[in-house]
Amino acid sequence: MFKKLDILDEKDPHLRKKSTEVTFPLSKEDKKLIQRAIDHLTYSQIEEYEKKYDLRPGMGLAFPQLGLNKRIIVIVHEIDDETFDNYVVINPKIISESEEIIAAEVGEGCLSVNREVEGHVPRHARVTIEGYDEEGNKIRVRAREELSIAFQHEIDHLDGILFYDRIDPKKPFYREDEIRLI
Ligand code: NI
């Protein structure tokens, strides 16, 4: 039975703490929570379930948003109509990043930020992430465009950073000739 997750609001202090590295093996509880996060994010991106369970659509979650300051992120990326790639990365690190900067044209959203925040969030167009899977095997992910933004957004959560921290209050919007808007 699906049970939606309780996701903390931005005002909760968990969202502003630096999370600690995880050791293996993962606890049963952590594994269960990872699966629930995958289910929640997947359902939130399928219209029928989004309505049925009153979910806000989202493609990523980090453990601090669930009240646990552990370095675990989950991303469910829709690659085709209701077809998803799931990424679970434990202790993720960005090991390389493109010089090219992009931003989501409509801005970013966050399941912990229950209000509209306008502005472009500059992000690297491509990143390579290293970390571990749930079994403790070393993994490497190359992400570009929307997925790259998602990884940078989720890894920020592990350091207590929210997307709007990266919006320049003096210049919240960029032109297409300044950074590439996607
Ligand atoms: Ni977020």
Coordinates of N, CA and C and ligand atoms in Angstrom, one line a residue:
M1 N 0.8 -1.2 0.0 CA 0.0 0.0 0.0 C 0.9 1.3 0.0
F2 N 0.5 2.2 -0.9 CA 1.3 3.4 -1.0 C 0.9 4.3 0.2
K3 N 1.9 4.9 0.8 CA 1.7 5.9 1.9 C 2.6 7.1 1.6
K4 N 2.0 8.2 1.4 CA 2.9 9.3 1.0 C 3.8 9.8 2.1
L5 N 4.9 10.3 1.7 CA 5.9 10.7 2.7 C 5.6 12.0 3.4
D6 N 6.0 12.2 4.6 CA 5.9 13.5 5.2 C 7.2 14.2 4.9
I7 N 7.1 15.3 4.1 CA 8.3 16.0 3.7 C 8.3 17.3 4.5
L8 N 9.5 17.6 5.1 CA 9.6 18.8 6.0 C 9.6 20.1 5.1
D9 N 9.1 21.1 5.8 CA 9.1 22.4 5.2 C 10.4 23.1 5.4
E10 N 10.7 24.1 4.5 CA 12.0 24.8 4.5 C 12.3 25.4 5.9
K11 N 11.3 25.7 6.7 CA 11.5 26.3 8.0 C 12.1 25.3 9.0
D12 N 12.0 24.0 8.7 CA 12.6 23.0 9.7 C 14.1 23.1 9.7
P13 N 14.7 23.1 10.9 CA 16.2 23.2 11.0 C 16.9 22.0 10.3
H14 N 16.3 20.9 10.1 CA 17.0 19.8 9.3 C 17.5 20.3 8.0
L15 N 16.7 21.2 7.4 CA 17.0 21.6 6.0 C 18.2 22.5 5.9
R16 N 18.7 23.0 7.1 CA 19.8 23.9 7.1 C 21.1 23.3 7.7
K17 N 21.0 22.0 8.0 CA 22.2 21.4 8.6 C 23.0 20.7 7.5
K18 N 24.3 20.5 7.8 CA 25.1 19.7 7.0 C 24.9 18.3 7.4
S19 N 24.6 17.4 6.4 CA 24.4 16.0 6.7 C 25.7 15.2 6.7
T20 N 25.6 14.1 7.4 CA 26.8 13.3 7.6 C 26.9 12.1 6.7
E21 N 28.1 11.6 6.4 CA 28.3 10.5 5.5 C 27.6 9.3 6.1
V22 N 27.2 8.4 5.2 CA 26.5 7.1 5.6 C 27.5 6.0 5.6
T23 N 27.4 5.1 6.5 CA 28.3 3.9 6.5 C 27.4 2.7 6.1
F24 N 28.1 1.7 5.6 CA 27.4 0.5 5.1 C 27.6 -0.7 6.1
P25 N 26.7 -1.6 6.1 CA 25.5 -1.7 5.4 C 24.4 -0.7 5.8
L26 N 23.6 -0.3 4.9 CA 22.5 0.6 5.3 C 21.5 -0.1 6.2
S27 N 20.9 0.6 7.1 CA 19.9 0.0 7.9 C 18.6 -0.3 7.1
K28 N 17.8 -1.2 7.7 CA 16.6 -1.6 7.0 C 15.7 -0.4 6.9
E29 N 15.7 0.5 7.9 CA 14.8 1.7 7.9 C 15.2 2.6 6.7
D30 N 16.5 2.8 6.5 CA 17.0 3.7 5.5 C 16.6 3.1 4.1
K31 N 16.8 1.8 3.9 CA 16.4 1.1 2.7 C 14.9 1.3 2.4
K32 N 14.1 1.1 3.4 CA 12.7 1.3 3.3 C 12.3 2.7 2.9
L33 N 13.0 3.6 3.5 CA 12.7 5.1 3.2 C 13.1 5.4 1.8
I34 N 14.2 4.8 1.3 CA 14.7 5.0 -0.1 C 13.6 4.5 -1.0
Q35 N 13.1 3.3 -0.8 CA 12.0 2.8 -1.6 C 10.8 3.7 -1.6
R36 N 10.4 4.2 -0.4 CA 9.2 5.0 -0.3 C 9.5 6.3 -1.1
A37 N 10.7 6.8 -1.0 CA 11.0 8.1 -1.8 C 10.9 7.8 -3.3
I38 N 11.3 6.7 -3.8 CA 11.2 6.4 -5.2 C 9.7 6.3 -5.5
D39 N 8.9 5.6 -4.7 CA 7.5 5.4 -5.0 C 6.8 6.8 -5.0
H40 N 7.1 7.6 -4.0 CA 6.5 8.9 -3.9 C 6.8 9.8 -5.1
L41 N 8.1 9.8 -5.5 CA 8.5 10.7 -6.6 C 7.9 10.2 -7.9
T42 N 7.8 8.9 -8.0 CA 7.3 8.3 -9.3 C 5.8 8.6 -9.4
Y43 N 5.1 8.3 -8.3 CA 3.6 8.6 -8.3 C 3.3 10.1 -8.5
S44 N 4.2 10.9 -7.9 CA 3.9 12.4 -8.0 C 4.0 12.9 -9.5
Q45 N 4.7 12.0 -10.4 CA 4.9 12.4 -11.8 C 3.9 11.7 -12.7
I46 N 3.0 10.9 -12.1 CA 2.0 10.3 -12.9 C 0.6 10.9 -12.5
E47 N 0.0 11.5 -13.5 CA -1.2 12.4 -13.2 C -2.2 11.7 -12.3
E48 N -2.5 10.4 -12.7 CA -3.6 9.7 -12.0 C -3.3 9.6 -10.5
Y49 N -2.1 9.3 -10.2 CA -1.7 9.1 -8.8 C -1.5 10.4 -8.1
E50 N -0.9 11.3 -8.8 CA -0.7 12.7 -8.3 C -2.0 13.2 -7.7
K51 N -3.1 13.0 -8.5 CA -4.4 13.5 -8.0 C -5.0 12.6 -6.9
K52 N -4.9 11.3 -7.1 CA -5.5 10.4 -6.2 C -4.9 10.6 -4.8
Y53 N -3.6 10.8 -4.7 CA -2.9 10.9 -3.4 C -2.5 12.4 -3.0
D54 N -3.0 13.3 -3.8 CA -2.8 14.7 -3.6 C -1.3 15.0 -3.4
L55 N -0.5 14.7 -4.4 CA 1.0 14.8 -4.3 C 1.4 16.1 -5.1
R56 N 2.5 16.7 -4.7 CA 3.1 17.7 -5.5 C 4.1 17.1 -6.4
P57 N 4.1 17.3 -7.7 CA 5.1 16.7 -8.5 C 6.5 17.1 -8.2
G58 N 7.4 16.2 -8.2 CA 8.8 16.4 -7.9 C 9.7 15.3 -8.4
M59 N 10.9 15.6 -8.8 CA 11.8 14.5 -9.3 C 12.9 14.2 -8.4
G60 N 13.1 14.9 -7.2 CA 14.2 14.5 -6.4 C 13.8 14.8 -4.9
L61 N 14.5 14.0 -4.1 CA 14.4 14.2 -2.6 C 15.8 13.9 -2.0
A62 N 16.0 14.6 -0.9 CA 17.3 14.3 -0.1 C 16.8 14.0 1.3
F63 N 17.6 13.1 1.9 CA 17.2 12.6 3.3 C 16.9 13.7 4.3
P64 N 17.6 14.8 4.3 CA 17.3 15.9 5.3 C 15.8 16.3 5.2
Q65 N 15.3 16.2 4.0 CA 13.9 16.6 3.8 C 12.9 15.7 4.5
L66 N 13.4 14.5 4.9 CA 12.6 13.5 5.6 C 13.0 13.5 7.1
G67 N 13.8 14.5 7.5 CA 14.2 14.6 8.9 C 15.4 13.8 9.3
L68 N 16.1 13.3 8.3 CA 17.4 12.5 8.6 C 18.5 13.2 7.9
N69 N 19.5 13.7 8.7 CA 20.6 14.4 8.1 C 21.7 13.4 7.7
K70 N 21.3 12.6 6.7 CA 22.2 11.6 6.1 C 22.4 11.9 4.7
R71 N 23.6 11.6 4.1 CA 23.9 12.0 2.8 C 23.4 10.9 1.8
I72 N 22.1 11.0 1.6 CA 21.4 10.1 0.6 C 20.5 10.9 -0.2
I73 N 20.6 10.7 -1.6 CA 19.6 11.4 -2.5 C 19.0 10.4 -3.4
V74 N 17.7 10.8 -3.8 CA 16.9 10.0 -4.7 C 16.4 10.9 -5.8
I75 N 16.6 10.4 -7.0 CA 16.1 11.2 -8.2 C 15.3 10.2 -9.1
V76 N 14.1 10.6 -9.4 CA 13.3 9.8 -10.4 C 13.1 10.7 -11.6
H77 N 13.7 10.4 -12.7 CA 13.8 11.2 -13.9 C 12.9 10.6 -15.0
E78 N 11.9 11.4 -15.4 CA 11.0 10.9 -16.4 C 11.8 11.0 -17.8
I79 N 12.1 9.9 -18.4 CA 12.8 10.0 -19.7 C 11.9 9.9 -20.9
D80 N 10.7 9.3 -20.6 CA 9.7 9.2 -21.7 C 8.3 9.2 -20.9
D81 N 7.2 9.2 -21.7 CA 5.9 9.2 -21.1 C 5.8 8.1 -20.0
E82 N 5.8 8.5 -18.7 CA 5.6 7.6 -17.6 C 6.7 6.5 -17.6
T83 N 7.8 6.8 -18.1 CA 9.0 5.9 -18.0 C 10.1 6.6 -17.3
F84 N 10.6 6.0 -16.3 CA 11.5 6.7 -15.4 C 12.8 6.0 -15.2
D85 N 13.9 6.8 -15.0 CA 15.2 6.3 -14.5 C 15.3 6.7 -13.1
N86 N 15.6 5.7 -12.2 CA 15.8 6.0 -10.8 C 17.3 6.1 -10.4
Y87 N 17.6 7.1 -9.6 CA 19.0 7.2 -9.1 C 18.9 7.3 -7.6
V88 N 19.7 6.4 -7.0 CA 19.9 6.5 -5.5 C 21.4 6.6 -5.4
V89 N 21.8 7.7 -4.8 CA 23.3 7.9 -4.6 C 23.5 8.2 -3.1
I90 N 24.4 7.4 -2.5 CA 24.8 7.6 -1.1 C 26.1 8.3 -1.1
N91 N 26.3 9.2 -0.2 CA 27.5 10.0 -0.1 C 28.0 10.6 -1.5
P92 N 27.1 11.2 -2.2 CA 27.4 11.7 -3.6 C 28.4 12.9 -3.5
K93 N 29.3 12.9 -4.5 CA 30.3 13.9 -4.7 C 30.3 14.3 -6.1
I94 N 30.3 15.6 -6.4 CA 30.5 16.1 -7.8 C 32.0 16.0 -8.0
I95 N 32.5 15.2 -8.9 CA 33.9 15.1 -9.2 C 34.4 15.9 -10.4
S96 N 33.4 16.2 -11.3 CA 33.8 17.2 -12.3 C 32.5 17.9 -12.8
E97 N 32.7 19.1 -13.3 CA 31.6 19.9 -13.8 C 31.9 20.7 -15.0
S98 N 31.0 20.9 -15.8 CA 31.2 21.7 -17.0 C 31.4 23.2 -16.7
E99 N 32.2 23.8 -17.5 CA 32.2 25.3 -17.4 C 30.9 25.9 -17.8
E100 N 30.3 25.3 -18.7 CA 29.0 25.9 -19.2 C 28.0 25.9 -18.1
I101 N 27.3 27.1 -18.0 CA 26.3 27.2 -17.0 C 24.9 27.3 -17.6
I102 N 23.9 26.7 -17.0 CA 22.6 26.7 -17.5 C 21.7 27.1 -16.3
A103 N 20.4 27.3 -16.7 CA 19.4 27.5 -15.6 C 18.0 27.0 -16.2
A104 N 17.2 26.5 -15.3 CA 15.8 26.2 -15.7 C 15.1 27.5 -15.9
E105 N 14.6 27.6 -17.1 CA 13.9 28.9 -17.5 C 12.8 29.3 -16.6
V106 N 12.0 28.3 -16.1 CA 10.9 28.7 -15.2 C 11.3 28.7 -13.7
G107 N 12.6 28.5 -13.5 CA 13.1 28.5 -12.1 C 13.0 27.1 -11.6
E108 N 13.4 26.9 -10.3 CA 13.4 25.6 -9.7 C 12.3 25.5 -8.7
G109 N 11.9 24.3 -8.3 CA 11.0 24.1 -7.3 C 11.6 23.1 -6.3
C110 N 10.9 23.0 -5.2 CA 11.5 22.0 -4.2 C 10.3 21.6 -3.3
L111 N 10.2 20.3 -3.0 CA 9.1 19.7 -2.3 C 9.1 20.3 -0.8
S112 N 10.2 20.9 -0.4 CA 10.2 21.6 0.9 C 9.8 23.0 0.9
V113 N 9.7 23.6 -0.3 CA 9.4 25.0 -0.4 C 8.0 25.2 -1.0
N114 N 7.1 25.5 -0.1 CA 5.7 25.5 -0.5 C 5.2 26.9 -0.9
R115 N 6.0 27.5 -1.8 CA 5.6 28.8 -2.3 C 6.4 29.0 -3.6
E116 N 6.0 30.0 -4.4 CA 6.7 30.3 -5.6 C 7.9 31.1 -5.3
V117 N 9.1 30.7 -5.8 CA 10.2 31.6 -5.7 C 10.7 31.8 -7.1
E118 N 10.7 33.1 -7.5 CA 11.1 33.4 -8.9 C 12.6 33.7 -9.0
G119 N 13.1 33.3 -10.1 CA 14.5 33.6 -10.4 C 15.3 32.4 -11.0
H120 N 16.3 32.7 -11.7 CA 17.1 31.7 -12.3 C 18.2 31.2 -11.4
V121 N 18.4 29.9 -11.3 CA 19.4 29.3 -10.4 C 20.5 28.8 -11.3
P122 N 21.7 29.5 -11.4 CA 22.8 29.0 -12.2 C 23.3 27.7 -11.8
R123 N 23.4 26.8 -12.8 CA 23.9 25.4 -12.5 C 24.8 25.0 -13.6
H124 N 25.7 24.0 -13.3 CA 26.6 23.5 -14.4 C 25.7 22.6 -15.3
A125 N 26.0 22.8 -16.6 CA 25.2 22.1 -17.6 C 25.5 20.6 -17.5
R126 N 26.7 20.2 -17.1 CA 27.0 18.8 -17.0 C 27.8 18.5 -15.7
V127 N 27.5 17.5 -15.0 CA 28.3 17.1 -13.8 C 28.5 15.6 -13.8
T128 N 29.6 15.2 -13.2 CA 29.9 13.8 -13.0 C 29.8 13.6 -11.5
I129 N 29.1 12.6 -11.0 CA 28.9 12.4 -9.6 C 29.5 11.0 -9.3
E130 N 30.2 10.9 -8.2 CA 30.6 9.6 -7.7 C 29.9 9.4 -6.3
G131 N 29.6 8.2 -6.0 CA 29.0 7.9 -4.7 C 28.9 6.4 -4.6
Y132 N 27.9 5.9 -3.9 CA 27.7 4.5 -3.6 C 26.2 4.2 -3.8
D133 N 26.0 2.9 -4.3 CA 24.6 2.5 -4.4 C 24.2 1.9 -3.0
E134 N 23.0 1.4 -2.9 CA 22.4 0.9 -1.6 C 23.2 -0.2 -1.0
E135 N 23.9 -0.9 -1.9 CA 24.7 -2.1 -1.4 C 26.1 -1.7 -1.0
G136 N 26.5 -0.4 -1.3 CA 27.8 0.0 -1.0 C 28.8 -0.1 -2.1
N137 N 28.3 -0.4 -3.3 CA 29.2 -0.4 -4.5 C 29.4 1.0 -5.0
K138 N 30.6 1.2 -5.4 CA 31.0 2.6 -5.9 C 30.3 2.8 -7.3
I139 N 29.7 3.9 -7.5 CA 29.0 4.2 -8.8 C 29.4 5.6 -9.2
R140 N 29.2 5.8 -10.5 CA 29.5 7.1 -11.1 C 28.4 7.4 -12.1
V141 N 27.9 8.6 -12.0 CA 26.8 9.0 -12.9 C 27.2 10.3 -13.6
R142 N 26.9 10.3 -14.9 CA 27.1 11.5 -15.7 C 25.7 12.1 -16.0
A143 N 25.6 13.3 -15.6 CA 24.3 13.9 -15.8 C 24.4 15.2 -16.6
R144 N 23.4 15.5 -17.4 CA 23.4 16.7 -18.2 C 22.0 17.3 -18.2
E145 N 21.9 18.6 -18.5 CA 20.7 19.3 -18.6 C 19.9 19.2 -17.3
E146 N 18.6 18.9 -17.5 CA 17.6 18.8 -16.4 C 18.1 17.9 -15.2
L147 N 18.7 16.7 -15.6 CA 19.2 15.8 -14.6 C 20.4 16.3 -13.9
S148 N 21.2 17.1 -14.6 CA 22.4 17.8 -13.9 C 21.9 18.8 -12.9
I149 N 20.9 19.5 -13.2 CA 20.3 20.5 -12.3 C 19.7 19.7 -11.1
A150 N 19.1 18.6 -11.3 CA 18.5 17.9 -10.2 C 19.6 17.4 -9.2
F151 N 20.6 16.8 -9.8 CA 21.7 16.4 -8.9 C 22.3 17.5 -8.1
Q152 N 22.5 18.6 -8.7 CA 23.1 19.7 -8.0 C 22.2 20.2 -6.9
H153 N 20.9 20.3 -7.2 CA 19.9 20.7 -6.3 C 19.8 19.7 -5.1
E154 N 19.8 18.4 -5.3 CA 19.7 17.5 -4.2 C 21.0 17.4 -3.4
I155 N 22.2 17.5 -4.0 CA 23.4 17.5 -3.3 C 23.5 18.8 -2.4
D156 N 23.0 19.9 -2.9 CA 22.9 21.1 -2.1 C 22.2 20.8 -0.8
H157 N 21.1 20.1 -0.9 CA 20.3 19.8 0.4 C 21.2 19.2 1.4
L158 N 22.2 18.4 1.0 CA 23.0 17.7 2.0 C 23.9 18.6 2.7
D159 N 24.1 19.8 2.1 CA 24.9 20.8 2.7 C 24.1 22.0 3.3
G160 N 22.8 21.8 3.4 CA 21.9 22.8 4.0 C 21.6 24.0 3.1
I161 N 21.8 23.8 1.8 CA 21.6 24.9 0.9 C 20.3 24.6 0.2
L162 N 19.5 25.7 0.1 CA 18.2 25.6 -0.7 C 18.4 26.4 -2.0
F163 N 17.6 26.0 -3.0 CA 17.9 26.6 -4.4 C 17.9 28.1 -4.4
Y164 N 17.0 28.7 -3.6 CA 16.9 30.2 -3.7 C 18.1 30.9 -3.1
D165 N 18.9 30.2 -2.3 CA 20.2 30.8 -1.9 C 21.1 31.1 -3.0
R166 N 20.9 30.5 -4.1 CA 21.7 30.7 -5.3 C 21.1 31.7 -6.3
I167 N 20.0 32.2 -6.0 CA 19.4 33.3 -6.8 C 20.0 34.6 -6.4
D168 N 20.6 35.3 -7.3 CA 21.2 36.6 -7.0 C 20.1 37.7 -6.8
P169 N 20.0 38.2 -5.6 CA 18.9 39.1 -5.4 C 19.1 40.4 -6.3
K170 N 20.3 40.7 -6.6 CA 20.5 41.9 -7.5 C 20.2 41.6 -8.9
K171 N 20.3 40.3 -9.3 CA 20.1 40.0 -10.7 C 19.4 38.6 -10.7
P172 N 18.1 38.5 -10.4 CA 17.5 37.2 -10.3 C 17.2 36.5 -11.7
F173 N 17.2 37.3 -12.8 CA 17.0 36.7 -14.1 C 18.1 37.0 -15.1
Y174 N 18.4 36.0 -15.9 CA 19.4 36.1 -16.9 C 18.8 36.1 -18.3
R175 N 19.5 36.7 -19.2 CA 19.1 36.7 -20.6 C 19.7 35.4 -21.3
E176 N 19.1 35.0 -22.3 CA 19.6 33.8 -23.1 C 21.0 34.0 -23.5
D177 N 21.5 35.2 -23.7 CA 22.9 35.4 -24.2 C 23.9 35.4 -23.0
E178 N 23.3 35.4 -21.8 CA 24.2 35.3 -20.6 C 24.5 33.9 -20.1
I179 N 23.4 33.2 -19.9 CA 23.5 31.7 -19.6 C 22.4 31.0 -20.4
R180 N 22.7 29.8 -20.7 CA 21.7 29.0 -21.5 C 20.5 28.6 -20.6
L181 N 19.3 29.0 -21.1 CA 18.1 28.7 -20.3 C 17.5 27.4 -20.9
I182 N 17.1 26.5 -20.1 CA 16.6 25.3 -20.6 C 15.1 25.1 -20.1
Ligands
NI1 NI 14.6 20.4 -3.0

